[in-house]
Coordinates of C-alpha atoms in Angstrom, one line a residue:
Chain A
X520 CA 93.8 149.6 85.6
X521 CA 91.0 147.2 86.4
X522 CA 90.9 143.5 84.4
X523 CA 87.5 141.6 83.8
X524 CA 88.7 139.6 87.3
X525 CA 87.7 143.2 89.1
X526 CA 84.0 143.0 87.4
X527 CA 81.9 142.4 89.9
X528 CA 78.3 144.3 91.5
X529 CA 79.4 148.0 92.3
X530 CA 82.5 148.0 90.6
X531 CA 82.9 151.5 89.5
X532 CA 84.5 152.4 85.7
X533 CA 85.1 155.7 83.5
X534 CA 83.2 155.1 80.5
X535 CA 84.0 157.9 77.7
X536 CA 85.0 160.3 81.4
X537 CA 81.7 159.8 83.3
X538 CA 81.6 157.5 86.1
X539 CA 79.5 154.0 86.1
X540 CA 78.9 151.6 88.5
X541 CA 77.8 148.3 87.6
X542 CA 74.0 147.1 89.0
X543 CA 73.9 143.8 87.7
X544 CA 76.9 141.6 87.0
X545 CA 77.1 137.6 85.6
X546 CA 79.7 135.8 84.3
X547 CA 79.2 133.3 81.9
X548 CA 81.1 131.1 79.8
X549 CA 80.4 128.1 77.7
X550 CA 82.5 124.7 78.9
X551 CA 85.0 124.7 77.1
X552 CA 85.2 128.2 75.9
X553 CA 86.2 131.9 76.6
X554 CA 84.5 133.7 79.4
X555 CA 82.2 136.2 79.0
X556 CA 81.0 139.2 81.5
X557 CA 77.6 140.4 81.6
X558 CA 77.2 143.5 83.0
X559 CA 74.2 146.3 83.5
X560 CA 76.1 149.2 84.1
X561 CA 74.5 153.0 85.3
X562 CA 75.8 156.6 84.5
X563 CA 76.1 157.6 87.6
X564 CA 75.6 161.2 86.5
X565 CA 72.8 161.1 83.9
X566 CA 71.4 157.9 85.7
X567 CA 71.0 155.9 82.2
X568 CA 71.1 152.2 82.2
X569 CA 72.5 149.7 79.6
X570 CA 74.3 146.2 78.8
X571 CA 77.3 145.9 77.9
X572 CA 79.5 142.0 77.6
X573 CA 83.1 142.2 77.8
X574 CA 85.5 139.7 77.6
X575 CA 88.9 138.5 79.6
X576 CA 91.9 140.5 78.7
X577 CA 89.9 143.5 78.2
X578 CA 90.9 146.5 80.5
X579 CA 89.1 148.8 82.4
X580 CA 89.9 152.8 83.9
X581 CA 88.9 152.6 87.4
X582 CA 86.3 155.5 88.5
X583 CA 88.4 157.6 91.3
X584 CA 85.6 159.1 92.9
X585 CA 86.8 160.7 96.2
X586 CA 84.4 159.5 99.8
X587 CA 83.8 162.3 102.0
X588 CA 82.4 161.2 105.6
X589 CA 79.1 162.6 106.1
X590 CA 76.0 162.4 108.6
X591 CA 72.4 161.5 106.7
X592 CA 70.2 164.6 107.8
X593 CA 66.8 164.6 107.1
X594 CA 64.6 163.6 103.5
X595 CA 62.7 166.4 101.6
X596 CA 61.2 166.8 98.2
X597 CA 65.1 167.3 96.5
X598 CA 65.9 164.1 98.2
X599 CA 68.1 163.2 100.7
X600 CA 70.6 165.3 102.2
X601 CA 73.7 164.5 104.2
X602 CA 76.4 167.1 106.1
X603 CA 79.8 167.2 106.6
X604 CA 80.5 167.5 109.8
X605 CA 84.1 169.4 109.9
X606 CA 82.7 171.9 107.4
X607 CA 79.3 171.6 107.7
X608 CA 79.2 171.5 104.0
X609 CA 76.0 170.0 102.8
X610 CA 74.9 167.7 100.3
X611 CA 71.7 166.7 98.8
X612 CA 71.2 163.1 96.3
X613 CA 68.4 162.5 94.1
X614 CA 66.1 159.3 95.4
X615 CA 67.8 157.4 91.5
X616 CA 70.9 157.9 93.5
X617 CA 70.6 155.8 96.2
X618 CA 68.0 152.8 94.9
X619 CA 67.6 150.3 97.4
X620 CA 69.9 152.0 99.7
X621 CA 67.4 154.4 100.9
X622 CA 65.8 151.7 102.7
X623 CA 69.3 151.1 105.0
X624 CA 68.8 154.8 105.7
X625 CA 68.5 155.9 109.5
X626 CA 68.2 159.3 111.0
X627 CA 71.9 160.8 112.4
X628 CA 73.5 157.2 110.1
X629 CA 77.0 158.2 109.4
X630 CA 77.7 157.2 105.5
X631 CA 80.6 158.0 103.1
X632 CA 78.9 160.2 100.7
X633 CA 80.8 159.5 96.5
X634 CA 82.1 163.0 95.1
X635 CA 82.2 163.5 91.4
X636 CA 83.6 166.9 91.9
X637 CA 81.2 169.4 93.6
X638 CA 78.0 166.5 93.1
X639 CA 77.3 163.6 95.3
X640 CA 76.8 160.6 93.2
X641 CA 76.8 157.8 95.2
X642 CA 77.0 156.7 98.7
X643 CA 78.5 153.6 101.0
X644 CA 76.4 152.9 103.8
X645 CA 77.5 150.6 107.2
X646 CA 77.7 147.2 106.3
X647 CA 74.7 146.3 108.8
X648 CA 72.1 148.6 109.9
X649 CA 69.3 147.6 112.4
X650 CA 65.9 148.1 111.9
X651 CA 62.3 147.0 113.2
X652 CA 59.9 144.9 111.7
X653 CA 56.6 146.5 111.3
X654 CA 54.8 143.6 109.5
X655 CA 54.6 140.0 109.2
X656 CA 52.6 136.7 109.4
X657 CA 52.3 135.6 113.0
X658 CA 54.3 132.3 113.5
X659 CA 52.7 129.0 112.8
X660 CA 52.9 127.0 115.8
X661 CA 54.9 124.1 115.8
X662 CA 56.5 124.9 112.1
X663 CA 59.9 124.4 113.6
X664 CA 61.6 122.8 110.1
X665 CA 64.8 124.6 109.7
X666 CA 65.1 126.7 106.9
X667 CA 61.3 128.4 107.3
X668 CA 61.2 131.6 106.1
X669 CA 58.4 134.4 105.4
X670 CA 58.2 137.8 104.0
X671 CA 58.7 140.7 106.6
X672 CA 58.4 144.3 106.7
X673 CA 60.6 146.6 108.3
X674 CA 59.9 150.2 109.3
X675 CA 61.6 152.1 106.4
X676 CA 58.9 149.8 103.7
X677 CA 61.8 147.1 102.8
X678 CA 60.4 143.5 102.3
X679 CA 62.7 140.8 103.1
X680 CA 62.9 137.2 103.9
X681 CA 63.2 136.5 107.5
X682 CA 63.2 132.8 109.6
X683 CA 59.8 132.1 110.9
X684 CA 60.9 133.0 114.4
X685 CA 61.0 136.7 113.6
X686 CA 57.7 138.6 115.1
X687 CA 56.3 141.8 114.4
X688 CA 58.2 144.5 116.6
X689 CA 61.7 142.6 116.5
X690 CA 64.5 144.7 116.1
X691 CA 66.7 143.2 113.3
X692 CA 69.9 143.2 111.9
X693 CA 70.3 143.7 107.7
X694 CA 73.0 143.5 106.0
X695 CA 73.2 146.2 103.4
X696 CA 75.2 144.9 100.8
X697 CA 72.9 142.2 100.1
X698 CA 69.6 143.2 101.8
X699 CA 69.1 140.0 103.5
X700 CA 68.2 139.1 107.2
X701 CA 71.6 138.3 109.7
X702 CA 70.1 137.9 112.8
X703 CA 67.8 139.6 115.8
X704 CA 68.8 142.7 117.9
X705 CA 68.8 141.9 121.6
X706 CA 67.8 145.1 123.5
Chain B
X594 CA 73.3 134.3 119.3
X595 CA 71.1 132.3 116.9
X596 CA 72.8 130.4 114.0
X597 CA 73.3 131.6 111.0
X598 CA 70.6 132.2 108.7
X599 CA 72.2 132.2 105.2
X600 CA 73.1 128.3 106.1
X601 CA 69.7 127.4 108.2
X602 CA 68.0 128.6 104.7
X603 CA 69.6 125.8 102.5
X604 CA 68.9 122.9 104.6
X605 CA 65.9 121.8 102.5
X606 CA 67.8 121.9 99.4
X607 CA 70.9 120.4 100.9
X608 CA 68.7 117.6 101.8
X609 CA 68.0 117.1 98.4
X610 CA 71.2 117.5 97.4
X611 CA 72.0 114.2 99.7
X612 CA 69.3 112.5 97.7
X613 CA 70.1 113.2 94.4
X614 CA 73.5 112.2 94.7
X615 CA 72.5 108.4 96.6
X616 CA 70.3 108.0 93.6
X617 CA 73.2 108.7 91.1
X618 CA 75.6 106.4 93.1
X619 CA 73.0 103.5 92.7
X620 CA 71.9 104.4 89.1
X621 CA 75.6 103.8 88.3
X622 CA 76.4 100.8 90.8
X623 CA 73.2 99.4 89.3
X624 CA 75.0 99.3 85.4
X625 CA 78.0 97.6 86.5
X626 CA 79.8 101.2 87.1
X627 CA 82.8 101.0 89.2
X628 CA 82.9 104.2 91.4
X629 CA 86.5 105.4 91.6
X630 CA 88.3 108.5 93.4
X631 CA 91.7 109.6 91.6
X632 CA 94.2 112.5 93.4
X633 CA 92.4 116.0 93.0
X634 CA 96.3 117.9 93.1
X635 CA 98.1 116.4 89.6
X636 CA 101.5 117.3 87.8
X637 CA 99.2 119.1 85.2
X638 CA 96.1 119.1 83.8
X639 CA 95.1 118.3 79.7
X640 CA 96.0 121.9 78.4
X641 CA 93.0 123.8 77.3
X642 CA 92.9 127.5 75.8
X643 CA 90.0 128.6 77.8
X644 CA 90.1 126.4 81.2
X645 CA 92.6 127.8 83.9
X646 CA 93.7 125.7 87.0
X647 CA 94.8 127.1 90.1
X648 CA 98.3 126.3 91.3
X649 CA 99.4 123.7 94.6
X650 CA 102.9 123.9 95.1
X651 CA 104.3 123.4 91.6
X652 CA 101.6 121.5 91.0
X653 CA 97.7 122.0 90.1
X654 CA 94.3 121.0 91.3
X655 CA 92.7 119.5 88.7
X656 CA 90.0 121.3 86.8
X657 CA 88.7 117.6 85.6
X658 CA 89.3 113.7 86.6
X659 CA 89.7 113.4 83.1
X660 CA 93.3 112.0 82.7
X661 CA 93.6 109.5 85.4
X662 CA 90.0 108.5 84.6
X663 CA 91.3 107.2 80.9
X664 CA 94.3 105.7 82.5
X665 CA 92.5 103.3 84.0
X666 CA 90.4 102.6 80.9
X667 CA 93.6 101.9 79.3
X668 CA 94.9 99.9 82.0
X669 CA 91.4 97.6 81.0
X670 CA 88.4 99.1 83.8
X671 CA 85.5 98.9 81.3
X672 CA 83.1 101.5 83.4
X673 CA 83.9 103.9 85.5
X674 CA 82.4 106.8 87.7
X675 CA 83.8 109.5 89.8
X676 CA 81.6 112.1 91.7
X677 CA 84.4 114.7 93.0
X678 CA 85.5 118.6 93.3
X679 CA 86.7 120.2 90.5
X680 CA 88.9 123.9 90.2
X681 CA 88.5 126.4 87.8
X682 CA 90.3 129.6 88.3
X683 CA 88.6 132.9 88.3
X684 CA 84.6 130.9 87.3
X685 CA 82.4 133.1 89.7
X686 CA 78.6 133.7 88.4
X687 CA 75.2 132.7 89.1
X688 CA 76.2 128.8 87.6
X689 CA 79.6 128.9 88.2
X690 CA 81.6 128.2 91.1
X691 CA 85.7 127.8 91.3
X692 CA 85.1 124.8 93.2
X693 CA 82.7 122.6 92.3
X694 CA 81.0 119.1 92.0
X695 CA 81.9 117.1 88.7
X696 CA 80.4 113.8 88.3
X697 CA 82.1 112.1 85.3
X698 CA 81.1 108.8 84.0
X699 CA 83.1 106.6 81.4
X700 CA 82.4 103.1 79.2
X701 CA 84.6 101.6 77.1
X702 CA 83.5 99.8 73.2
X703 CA 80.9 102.7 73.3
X704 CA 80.7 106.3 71.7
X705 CA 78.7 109.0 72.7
X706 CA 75.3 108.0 71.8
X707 CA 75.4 105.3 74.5
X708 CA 76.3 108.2 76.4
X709 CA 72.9 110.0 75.2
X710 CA 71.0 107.2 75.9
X711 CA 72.3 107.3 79.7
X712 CA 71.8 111.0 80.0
X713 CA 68.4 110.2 79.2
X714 CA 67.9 107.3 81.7
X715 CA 69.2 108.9 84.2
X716 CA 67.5 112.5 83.9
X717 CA 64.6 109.8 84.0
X718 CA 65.4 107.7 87.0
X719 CA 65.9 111.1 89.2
X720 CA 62.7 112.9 87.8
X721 CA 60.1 109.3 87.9
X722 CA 57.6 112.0 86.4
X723 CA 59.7 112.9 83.6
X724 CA 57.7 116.5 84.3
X725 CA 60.6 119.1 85.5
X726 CA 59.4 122.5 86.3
X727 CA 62.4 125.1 85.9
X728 CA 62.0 128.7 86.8
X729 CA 58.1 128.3 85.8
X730 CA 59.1 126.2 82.4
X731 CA 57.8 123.0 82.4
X732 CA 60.5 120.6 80.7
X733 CA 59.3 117.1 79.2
X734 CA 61.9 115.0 79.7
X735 CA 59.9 111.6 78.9
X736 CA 60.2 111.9 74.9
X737 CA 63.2 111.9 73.4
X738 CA 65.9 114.3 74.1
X739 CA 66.4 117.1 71.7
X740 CA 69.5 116.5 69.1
X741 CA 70.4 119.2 67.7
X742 CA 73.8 120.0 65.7
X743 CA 75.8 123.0 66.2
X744 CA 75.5 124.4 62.7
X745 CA 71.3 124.0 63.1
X746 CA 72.0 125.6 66.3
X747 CA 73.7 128.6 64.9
X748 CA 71.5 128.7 61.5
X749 CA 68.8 129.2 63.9
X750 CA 69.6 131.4 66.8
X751 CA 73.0 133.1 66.1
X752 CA 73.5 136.5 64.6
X753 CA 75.9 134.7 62.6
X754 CA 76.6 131.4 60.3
X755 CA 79.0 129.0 62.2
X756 CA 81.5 129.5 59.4
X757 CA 81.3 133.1 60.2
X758 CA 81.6 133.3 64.1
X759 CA 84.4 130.7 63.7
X760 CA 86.1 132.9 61.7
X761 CA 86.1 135.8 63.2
X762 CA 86.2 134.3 66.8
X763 CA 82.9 135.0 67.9
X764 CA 81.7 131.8 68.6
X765 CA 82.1 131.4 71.8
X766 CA 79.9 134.9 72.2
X767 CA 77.2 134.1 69.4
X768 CA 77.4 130.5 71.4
X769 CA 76.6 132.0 74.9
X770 CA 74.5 134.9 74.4
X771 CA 72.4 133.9 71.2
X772 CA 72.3 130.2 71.4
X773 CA 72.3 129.0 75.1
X774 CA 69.1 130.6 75.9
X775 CA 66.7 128.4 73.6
X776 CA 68.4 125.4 74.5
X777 CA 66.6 122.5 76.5
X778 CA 63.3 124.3 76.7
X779 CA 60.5 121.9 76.4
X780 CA 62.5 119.2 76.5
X781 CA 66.4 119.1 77.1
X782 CA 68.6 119.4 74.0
X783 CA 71.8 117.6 73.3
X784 CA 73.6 120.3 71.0
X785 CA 76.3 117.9 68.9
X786 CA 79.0 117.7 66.3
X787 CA 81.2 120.7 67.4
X788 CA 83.7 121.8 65.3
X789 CA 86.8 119.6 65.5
X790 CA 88.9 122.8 66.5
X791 CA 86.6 123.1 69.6
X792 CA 87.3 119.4 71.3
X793 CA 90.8 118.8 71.9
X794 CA 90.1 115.5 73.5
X795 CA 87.1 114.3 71.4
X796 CA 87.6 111.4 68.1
X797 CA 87.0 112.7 64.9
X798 CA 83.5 111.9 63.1
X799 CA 84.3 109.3 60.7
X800 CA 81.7 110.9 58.2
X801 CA 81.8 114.1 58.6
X802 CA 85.0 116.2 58.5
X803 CA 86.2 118.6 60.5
X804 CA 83.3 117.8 62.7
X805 CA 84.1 116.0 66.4
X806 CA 81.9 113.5 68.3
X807 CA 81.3 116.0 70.9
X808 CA 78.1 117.0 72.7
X809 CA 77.0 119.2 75.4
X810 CA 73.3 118.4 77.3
X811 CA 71.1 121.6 77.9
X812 CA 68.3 122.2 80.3
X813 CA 66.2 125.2 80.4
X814 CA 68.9 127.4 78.6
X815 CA 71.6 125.5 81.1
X816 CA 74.5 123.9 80.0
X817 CA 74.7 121.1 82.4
X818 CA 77.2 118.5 80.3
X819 CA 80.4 117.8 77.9
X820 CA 80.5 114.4 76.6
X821 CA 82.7 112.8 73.2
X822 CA 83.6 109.9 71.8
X823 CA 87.4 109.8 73.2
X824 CA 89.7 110.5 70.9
X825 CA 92.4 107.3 71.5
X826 CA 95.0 107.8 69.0
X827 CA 98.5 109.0 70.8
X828 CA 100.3 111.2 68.6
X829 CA 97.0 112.6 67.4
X830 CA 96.5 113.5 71.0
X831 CA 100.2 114.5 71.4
X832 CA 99.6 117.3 68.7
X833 CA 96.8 118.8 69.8
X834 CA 97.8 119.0 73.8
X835 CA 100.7 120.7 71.9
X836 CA 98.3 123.3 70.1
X837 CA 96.4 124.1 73.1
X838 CA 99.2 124.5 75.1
X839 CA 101.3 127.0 72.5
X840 CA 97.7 128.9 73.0
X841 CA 98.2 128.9 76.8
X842 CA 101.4 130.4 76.9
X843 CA 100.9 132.8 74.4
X844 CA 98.2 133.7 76.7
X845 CA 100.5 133.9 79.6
X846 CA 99.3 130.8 81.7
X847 CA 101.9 129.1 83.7
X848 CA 103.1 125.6 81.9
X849 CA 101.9 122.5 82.2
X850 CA 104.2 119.3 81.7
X851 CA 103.3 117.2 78.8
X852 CA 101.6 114.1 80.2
X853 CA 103.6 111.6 79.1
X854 CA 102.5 108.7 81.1
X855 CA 99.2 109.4 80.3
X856 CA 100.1 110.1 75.8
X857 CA 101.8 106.7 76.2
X858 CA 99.2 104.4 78.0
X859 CA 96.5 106.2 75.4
X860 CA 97.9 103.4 72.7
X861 CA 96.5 100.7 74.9
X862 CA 92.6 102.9 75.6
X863 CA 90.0 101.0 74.1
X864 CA 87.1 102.8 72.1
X865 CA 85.6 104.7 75.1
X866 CA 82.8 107.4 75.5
X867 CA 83.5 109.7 78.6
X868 CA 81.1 112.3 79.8
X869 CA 81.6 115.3 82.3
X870 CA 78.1 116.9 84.0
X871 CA 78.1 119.9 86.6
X872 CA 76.9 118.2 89.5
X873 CA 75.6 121.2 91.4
X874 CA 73.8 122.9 87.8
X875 CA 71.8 119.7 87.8
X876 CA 70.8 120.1 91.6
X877 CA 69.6 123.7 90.4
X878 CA 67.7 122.3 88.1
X879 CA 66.0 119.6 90.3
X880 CA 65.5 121.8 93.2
X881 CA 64.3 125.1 91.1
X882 CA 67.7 127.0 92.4
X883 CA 68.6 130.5 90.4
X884 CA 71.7 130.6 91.4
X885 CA 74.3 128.0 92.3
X886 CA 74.9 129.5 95.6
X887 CA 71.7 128.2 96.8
X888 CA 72.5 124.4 96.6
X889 CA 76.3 124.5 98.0
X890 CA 76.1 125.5 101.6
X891 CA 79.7 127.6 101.4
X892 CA 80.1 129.2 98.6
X893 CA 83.6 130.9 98.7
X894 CA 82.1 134.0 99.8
X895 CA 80.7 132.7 102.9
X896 CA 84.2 131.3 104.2

């Protein structure tokens, strides 16, 4: 069992036998009182999305949702499909699916695909995946302050905050639990 | 290998962070404060139902200078600040941290509406304009603060009467989800007079019963202090550290000692007003921050 100390972004529950993963999580609690935890939680079958608060002591069944190793293939119209490569077993998720993810996607990527049963539900990419920037604002010269930071684009349409430093063409590296910049690629 | 970027990021707002907290130092040393630093690991901590410390040995970090703060009133300081870490076990969200800044300010022959009054001067002295713009809400903070009492509060935002979420212990959820929100909007609110059950350390209100001198400071939704009129009678005290802490157990915490040195030197505390404010929530709030990670360069995470 899980407590409200396990709540955090991409815990996974059972909820009335259908697993949920949370998308947005806060804690809150007022000074001197109990705490509460705010969480936006997704059926990750049906896709649905809604709030629930719970408080400490409560508990939770954790979603057992077995990871199967797969390769990401190739994208078309029924969205994204990935292959097992000891059985060659393949498996196609909906674009809802993956959300943000898709962006961390790269030809050939190896991923651990989520099984609920036969269906892919879910899937855990690399924690860092590199990838180039396609667009940005040229560097101002001789804004040098630490801590300068523009929007970039990278090649797969993501839009993230990178140091002024970063050019168009830099390979980058992006950590894709958080989406934000780590550092440049040296090639 | 360039640095790394999640720290380079903060830099402007840790420089302001520097600032903020030179002009607190000198808004205190300026009103005859004395700026004190008391041991962060203690024997125990004030028991509390809902605050949790995290163990040292068989002793605790404290989750507030609180204790050794009014000792020294007692032993005849007459103002006192402290700007130091505080623990709180298992408080991780966008404006919490289980290791944070407290800056806690005490004055003895006053009660807490000398303690308003500072609030006031010195949200003032670090904002000149008395114009603060948080997340795209402009807060006037050159009028007069907000006063507001708890049972107002509720009558107007809760789901639920005060009467009613007390008694069917929900007030702590009509509180944060229903309340919080519209507090310290255009300009900051000081929501006051909790219910005496709710401030284990605060004096009763001489003219209202059941009602404590207790008052929490709210800025754009934010709670960003605790404040009372100290309660300074001993076996008073005595019985309610032994409430709290019969809740505790039940609750499974580990036990704290009773803190007798600190019951018996209460006899000698003078009337006192002693307030507690979140050191890094007000940097949020002067520097535009969402999220508390953003004006702390290591939150845990990042170690």
């Amino acid at each position: 069992m899980l407590s409200t100390s396990d709540l955090r972004k991409g815990t996974k529950l059972m909820i009335e036998g259908e697993p949920h993963v949370i998308v947005q999580f806060d804690f809150t609690k007022p000074g001197k009182g109990q705490a509460l935890y705010k969480c936006k939680l997704r059926n990750m079958i049906s896709g649905a999305l809604f709030d629930r608060t719970y408080r400490s002591g409560e508990n939770f069944e954790p979603a057992s949702l077995q990871e199967c190793d797969m390769q990401f293939l190739y994208r078309d119209e029924s969205g994204y499909v990935f292959m097992d490569q000891k059985s060659y077993e393949q498996v196609t998720l909906p674009e809802e699916a993956l959300g943000e993810q898709k962006y961390f996607l790269v030809d050939n990527m190896e991923v651990k695909i989520l099984m609920f049963g036969e269906r892919g539900i879910g899937i855990t990419l690399p924690n860092f995946v590199n990838l180039r920037v396609t667009q940005s604002e040229p560097w101002v010269k001789g804004d040098t302050a630490a801590g300068n930071n523009k929007p970039a684009t990278v090649e797969s349409g993501y839009t993230l905050q990178v140091p002024s430093f970063v050019e168009e063409g830099t390979l980058i590296q992006i950590d894709t639990r958080t989406g934000e910049y780590v550092t440049r690629v040296k090639e | 290998m360039e640095g790394n970027w999640a720290l380079t990021r903060k830099r402007p707002r840790l420089e302001q962070r520097a600032r903020i907290v030179q002009t607190i130092r000198s808004f205190f040393v300026q009103r005859q404060y004395l700026e004190v630093e008391t041991p962060h690991r203690i024997p125990g901590n004030a028991p509390e139902a809902c605050i949790d410390a995290i163990g040292s040995d068989d002793w605790f970090l404290h989750t507030s200078p609180e204790l050794c703060m009014k000792r020294l009133l007692a032993a005849g300081y007459q103002r006192l600040f402290q700007i130091c870490r505080c623990w709180r076990a298992e408080e991780r969200g966008a404006r919490h941290l289980p290791e944070f800044a407290m800056l806690e300010w005490y004055a003895a022959q006053c009660d807490y509406h000398h303690l308003m009054a500072e609030c006031e001067e010195l949200l003032r002295t670090l904002v000149p304009s008395g114009r603060l713009t948080y997340r795209s809400r402009n807060i006037d903070l050159s009028q007069p603060f907000e006063r507001l009492t708890v049972a107002e509060a509720f009558q107007r935002h809760a789901r639920l009467d005060l009467r009613q979420a007390l008694a069917a212990g929900r007030f702590d959820e009509q509180l944060a989800l229903h309340v919080e929100p519209h507090l310290g909007q255009q300009r900051p609110t000081f929501l006051m007079e909790y219910p005496l059950e709710l401030a284990a350390l605060a004096r009763s209100h001489p003219a209202r019963p059941g009602v404590a001198e207790r008052f929490e400071l709210y800025l754009g939704g934010m709670e960003l202090a605790n404040a009372f009129s100290e309660l300074t009678d001993a076996g008073e005290q005595g019985r309610r550290f032994g409430v709290e802490e019969a809740l505790r157990r039940e609750a499974g915490k580990p036990p704290y000692p009773v803190p007798e040195k600190f019951l018996a030197e209460l006899a000698a505390m003078p009337e006192a007003a002693g307030i507690a404010l979140g050191l890094d929530r007000l940097v949020m709030l002067l520097t535009d921050a969402e999220a508390i990670d953003q004006v702390v360069a290591f939150p845990p995470e990042l170690l």
